[in-house]
């Protein structure tokens, strides 16, 4: 593990593997860098940078006080420290919200953006109401109830049934995340702005990894965003929910590698 710090966060941890053009892999909620453990070995012709967002893994958080922009600033701090001036940013779900914020703030560093089961849209009212309820539940000591209900639903039903131990492993990891981090991340996602304009103003290629059985972020809604920029890679996985890095890792690693190779060569 490598470490850096910023004015806001005293320890930002990240993994770095390999050599070559850079791919940054941003985890979703409520995961950490280990979410990408099945993916980075398939990206061996690239340098991969894999952070822990503040409050998970080995990165120190700030209690409940964090924004999606703070997370994007952490990515920037890491890239500055590593003297990296061009990267393909890959974000899973919440990590994709961070990728879009990063692209808005630091477009000159972007070679490409890969949205893995993610969207540039803000939360709608229904989702905000759900997040408020979850925050209340966690404050009342209901973390385990929330995690045990949320995590299995990220997977396609057939995967859930045939791989209960894999799902349980993710549940156990989720249970290790401090309450304040869960609340902070949920609040951050709830207030994040719509970033559709990032697509309208962008010249780099964008990849869309979609799971046909993603119940959280339905692929048909996301698909509409894939015609905005000039160059889009769209990869639709059948029999896959929200967790292709676990449900379909070989395909995902291959698709990210193809996209990154193309984007870095432009
Ligand atoms: C994630 O996987 O990061 C979350 O499902 C994102 C969200 O809650 O919007």
GROMACS .gro file of N, CA and C and ligand atoms in nm, residues 27-31 92-95 97 117 119 123 127 130-131 150 154 186 189 192 216-217 242-243, ligand 1:
model
   84
   27UNK      N    1  -1.338   0.251  -0.663
   27UNK     CA    2  -1.439   0.158  -0.609
   27UNK      C    3  -1.572   0.227  -0.582
   28UNK      N    4  -1.675   0.144  -0.567
   28UNK     CA    5  -1.808   0.195  -0.534
   28UNK      C    6  -1.839   0.183  -0.386
   29UNK      N    7  -1.965   0.183  -0.354
   29UNK     CA    8  -2.015   0.184  -0.215
   29UNK      C    9  -2.070   0.048  -0.181
   30UNK      N   10  -2.043  -0.009  -0.068
   30UNK     CA   11  -1.951   0.031   0.038
   30UNK      C   12  -1.826  -0.055   0.031
   31UNK      N   13  -1.744  -0.034  -0.070
   31UNK     CA   14  -1.629  -0.121  -0.096
   31UNK      C   15  -1.499  -0.047  -0.064
   92UNK      N   16  -1.660   0.251  -1.059
   92UNK     CA   17  -1.776   0.165  -1.038
   92UNK      C   18  -1.880   0.240  -0.956
   93UNK      N   19  -1.997   0.262  -1.013
   93UNK     CA   20  -2.112   0.319  -0.943
   93UNK      C   21  -2.074   0.448  -0.870
   94UNK      N   22  -2.061   0.450  -0.737
   94UNK     CA   23  -2.019   0.574  -0.670
   94UNK      C   24  -1.885   0.621  -0.724
   95UNK      N   25  -1.797   0.526  -0.757
   95UNK     CA   26  -1.668   0.564  -0.816
   95UNK      C   27  -1.686   0.634  -0.951
   97UNK      N   28  -1.945   0.831  -1.013
   97UNK     CA   29  -1.985   0.969  -0.980
   97UNK      C   30  -1.859   1.052  -0.954
  117UNK      N   31  -2.137   0.039  -1.442
  117UNK     CA   32  -2.266   0.043  -1.372
  117UNK      C   33  -2.282   0.177  -1.301
  119UNK      N   34  -2.360   0.636  -1.360
  119UNK     CA   35  -2.437   0.736  -1.434
  119UNK      C   36  -2.383   0.876  -1.406
  123UNK      N   37  -2.917   1.198  -0.817
  123UNK     CA   38  -3.026   1.118  -0.759
  123UNK      C   39  -3.160   1.182  -0.792
  127UNK      N   40  -3.482   0.831  -0.488
  127UNK     CA   41  -3.352   0.783  -0.437
  127UNK      C   42  -3.306   0.866  -0.317
  130UNK      N   43  -3.498   0.748  -0.020
  130UNK     CA   44  -3.443   0.619   0.025
  130UNK      C   45  -3.315   0.643   0.104
  131UNK      N   46  -3.228   0.731   0.055
  131UNK     CA   47  -3.099   0.753   0.124
  131UNK      C   48  -3.122   0.814   0.263
  150UNK      N   49  -2.898  -0.475   0.139
  150UNK     CA   50  -2.850  -0.404   0.019
  150UNK      C   51  -2.756  -0.487  -0.067
  154UNK      N   52  -2.731  -0.636  -0.511
  154UNK     CA   53  -2.642  -0.582  -0.614
  154UNK      C   54  -2.612  -0.688  -0.721
  186UNK      N   55  -2.331   0.812   0.177
  186UNK     CA   56  -2.471   0.821   0.131
  186UNK      C   57  -2.513   0.967   0.116
  189UNK      N   58  -2.353   1.116  -0.196
  189UNK     CA   59  -2.419   1.076  -0.322
  189UNK      C   60  -2.553   1.148  -0.337
  192UNK      N   61  -2.503   1.505  -0.469
  192UNK     CA   62  -2.415   1.529  -0.585
  192UNK      C   63  -2.495   1.591  -0.699
  216UNK      N   64  -3.035  -0.166  -0.932
  216UNK     CA   65  -3.011  -0.034  -0.872
  216UNK      C   66  -3.006   0.077  -0.975
  217UNK      N   67  -2.931   0.052  -1.083
  217UNK     CA   68  -2.917   0.151  -1.190
  217UNK      C   69  -2.957   0.083  -1.322
  242UNK      N   70  -2.508  -0.555  -1.080
  242UNK     CA   71  -2.437  -0.429  -1.059
  242UNK      C   72  -2.289  -0.452  -1.031
  243UNK      N   73  -2.245  -0.580  -1.033
  243UNK     CA   74  -2.113  -0.614  -0.979
  243UNK      C   75  -2.031  -0.695  -1.079
  267LIG     C1   76  -2.255   0.177  -0.547
  267LIG     O1   77  -2.248   0.060  -0.587
  267LIG     O2   78  -2.154   0.250  -0.539
  267LIG     C2   79  -2.390   0.231  -0.504
  267LIG     O3   80  -2.490   0.141  -0.539
  267LIG     C3   81  -2.415   0.365  -0.566
  267LIG     C4   82  -2.542   0.430  -0.522
  267LIG     O4   83  -2.592   0.400  -0.412
  267LIG     O5   84  -2.591   0.518  -0.596
   0.00000   0.00000   0.00000
